GROMACS .gro file of C-alpha atoms in nm:
model
   78
    1MET     CA    1   2.879  -8.411  -6.281
    2VAL     CA    2   2.595  -8.210  -6.290
    3ASP     CA    3   2.287  -8.320  -6.325
    4GLN     CA    4   2.193  -8.299  -6.685
    5PRO     CA    5   1.846  -8.235  -6.767
    6ALA     CA    6   1.616  -8.601  -6.979
    7ARG     CA    7   1.529  -8.398  -7.253
    8TYR     CA    8   1.573  -8.111  -7.504
    9ALA     CA    9   1.395  -7.849  -7.756
   10ILE     CA   10   1.630  -7.806  -8.010
   11THR     CA   11   1.543  -7.469  -8.243
   12LEU     CA   12   1.665  -7.560  -8.540
   13PRO     CA   13   1.691  -7.285  -8.845
   14GLY     CA   14   1.463  -7.305  -9.188
   15PRO     CA   15   1.601  -7.388  -9.492
   16THR     CA   16   1.856  -7.143  -9.620
   17GLY     CA   17   1.726  -6.867  -9.801
   18SER     CA   18   1.401  -7.000  -9.833
   19HIS     CA   19   1.351  -6.682  -9.518
   20GLY     CA   20   1.129  -6.999  -9.364
   21PRO     CA   21   1.014  -7.021  -8.953
   22PRO     CA   22   1.253  -7.148  -8.774
   23GLU     CA   23   1.210  -7.576  -8.683
   24VAL     CA   24   1.217  -7.680  -8.251
   25VAL     CA   25   1.305  -8.082  -8.239
   26LEU     CA   26   1.301  -8.252  -7.844
   27VAL     CA   27   1.528  -8.462  -7.863
   28HIS     CA   28   1.645  -8.698  -7.473
   29ALA     CA   29   1.942  -8.856  -7.311
   30THR     CA   30   2.066  -9.126  -7.454
   31GLY     CA   31   2.258  -9.305  -7.215
   32GLU     CA   32   2.579  -9.274  -7.391
   33THR     CA   33   2.844  -9.001  -7.378
   34THR     CA   34   3.045  -8.839  -7.626
   35GLY     CA   35   3.432  -8.851  -7.580
   36GLU     CA   36   3.451  -8.544  -7.414
   37GLY     CA   37   3.188  -8.703  -7.161
   38LEU     CA   38   2.904  -8.542  -7.266
   39PRO     CA   39   2.591  -8.651  -7.230
   40VAL     CA   40   2.455  -8.833  -7.650
   41TYR     CA   41   2.052  -8.687  -7.691
   42ALA     CA   42   1.836  -8.761  -7.982
   43ASP     CA   43   1.481  -8.667  -8.160
   44GLU     CA   44   1.268  -8.966  -8.129
   45ALA     CA   45   1.380  -9.146  -8.460
   46GLY     CA   46   1.740  -9.140  -8.407
   47GLN     CA   47   1.830  -8.918  -8.643
   48LEU     CA   48   1.936  -8.587  -8.498
   49ARG     CA   49   2.154  -8.680  -8.249
   50VAL     CA   50   2.409  -8.436  -8.041
   51GLU     CA   51   2.638  -8.259  -7.763
   52ILE     CA   52   2.422  -8.016  -7.549
   53HIS     CA   53   2.756  -7.706  -7.342
   54ASP     CA   54   2.547  -7.420  -7.131
   55GLY     CA   55   2.256  -7.478  -7.385
   56VAL     CA   56   2.412  -7.460  -7.736
   57ALA     CA   57   2.411  -7.811  -7.919
   58GLN     CA   58   2.627  -7.944  -8.145
   59PRO     CA   59   2.598  -8.275  -8.342
   60VAL     CA   60   2.788  -8.533  -8.292
   61ASP     CA   61   2.766  -8.786  -8.649
   62VAL     CA   62   2.784  -8.531  -8.916
   63GLN     CA   63   3.027  -8.360  -8.952
   64PRO     CA   64   2.874  -7.967  -9.039
   65ALA     CA   65   3.015  -7.854  -9.412
   66GLU     CA   66   3.097  -7.530  -9.463
   67GLY     CA   67   2.931  -7.229  -9.442
   68ARG     CA   68   2.714  -7.455  -9.216
   69HIS     CA   69   2.552  -7.317  -8.878
   70THR     CA   70   2.553  -7.675  -8.656
   71SER     CA   71   2.505  -7.443  -8.360
   72TRP     CA   72   2.187  -7.467  -8.182
   73HIS     CA   73   1.990  -7.328  -7.886
   74ALA     CA   74   1.848  -7.537  -7.643
   75GLN     CA   75   1.637  -7.490  -7.394
   76PRO     CA   76   1.590  -7.775  -7.127
   77MET     CA   77   1.283  -7.863  -7.092
   78PRO     CA   78   1.028  -8.061  -6.750
   0.00000   0.00000   0.00000
Protein backbone atom coordinates (compact mmCIF):
# COMPACT_ATOMS: atom_id res chain seq x y z
CA MET A 1 0.00 0.00 0.00
CA VAL A 2 1.21 3.51 -0.85
CA ASP A 3 1.82 5.86 2.07
CA GLN A 4 -0.93 8.46 2.31
CA PRO A 5 -0.35 12.04 3.52
CA ALA A 6 -1.37 12.67 7.14
CA ARG A 7 -3.56 15.62 6.16
CA TYR A 8 -5.24 17.29 3.21
CA ALA A 9 -6.87 20.61 2.38
CA ILE A 10 -10.35 19.97 0.97
CA THR A 11 -11.98 22.67 -1.17
CA LEU A 12 -15.75 22.80 -0.63
CA PRO A 13 -17.97 24.88 -2.92
CA GLY A 14 -19.72 27.98 -1.59
CA PRO A 15 -23.45 27.90 -0.81
CA THR A 16 -25.59 26.95 -3.79
CA GLY A 17 -26.81 29.96 -5.76
CA SER A 18 -24.86 32.47 -3.68
CA HIS A 19 -21.80 32.81 -5.86
CA GLY A 20 -19.88 32.79 -2.58
CA PRO A 21 -16.24 31.78 -2.38
CA PRO A 22 -15.26 28.17 -1.74
CA GLU A 23 -14.30 27.06 1.77
CA VAL A 24 -11.04 25.24 2.46
CA VAL A 25 -11.14 22.70 5.30
CA LEU A 26 -8.15 20.81 6.70
CA VAL A 27 -8.72 17.11 7.35
CA HIS A 28 -6.39 14.62 9.04
CA ALA A 29 -6.07 10.84 8.95
CA THR A 30 -8.23 9.14 11.59
CA GLY A 31 -6.61 5.70 11.47
CA GLU A 32 -9.88 4.23 10.17
CA THR A 33 -10.42 2.77 6.72
CA THR A 34 -13.44 2.39 4.45
CA GLY A 35 -14.78 -0.98 3.33
CA GLU A 36 -12.60 -0.59 0.23
CA GLY A 37 -9.51 -0.05 2.40
CA LEU A 38 -9.14 3.69 1.78
CA PRO A 39 -8.08 5.83 4.74
CA VAL A 40 -10.73 8.01 6.39
CA TYR A 41 -9.90 11.67 7.02
CA ALA A 42 -11.86 14.07 9.26
CA ASP A 43 -11.91 17.75 10.12
CA GLU A 44 -11.03 18.86 13.65
CA ALA A 45 -14.67 18.65 14.83
CA GLY A 46 -15.19 15.23 13.20
CA GLN A 47 -18.20 16.49 11.25
CA LEU A 48 -16.67 16.18 7.78
CA ARG A 49 -15.41 12.64 7.17
CA VAL A 50 -14.04 11.78 3.73
CA GLU A 51 -12.15 9.16 1.78
CA ILE A 52 -9.54 10.43 -0.66
CA HIS A 53 -8.46 8.75 -3.87
CA ASP A 54 -6.37 10.33 -6.65
CA GLY A 55 -6.81 13.86 -5.30
CA VAL A 56 -10.59 13.59 -4.93
CA ALA A 57 -12.37 13.59 -1.56
CA GLN A 58 -15.82 12.05 -1.11
CA PRO A 59 -17.90 11.89 2.09
CA VAL A 60 -18.05 8.49 3.79
CA ASP A 61 -20.93 8.98 6.26
CA VAL A 62 -23.47 10.87 4.15
CA GLN A 63 -25.48 9.84 1.13
CA PRO A 64 -25.36 12.60 -1.47
CA ALA A 65 -28.53 14.63 -1.89
CA GLU A 66 -29.97 14.56 -5.38
CA GLY A 67 -28.33 17.20 -7.55
CA ARG A 68 -25.54 17.92 -5.03
CA HIS A 69 -21.89 17.66 -6.01
CA THR A 70 -20.01 15.50 -3.48
CA SER A 71 -16.60 15.12 -5.06
CA TRP A 72 -14.14 17.75 -3.89
CA HIS A 73 -10.54 18.65 -4.70
CA ALA A 74 -8.08 17.34 -2.09
CA GLN A 75 -4.57 18.83 -1.84
CA PRO A 76 -1.94 16.99 0.27
CA MET A 77 -0.50 19.17 3.03
CA PRO A 78 2.99 18.93 4.56
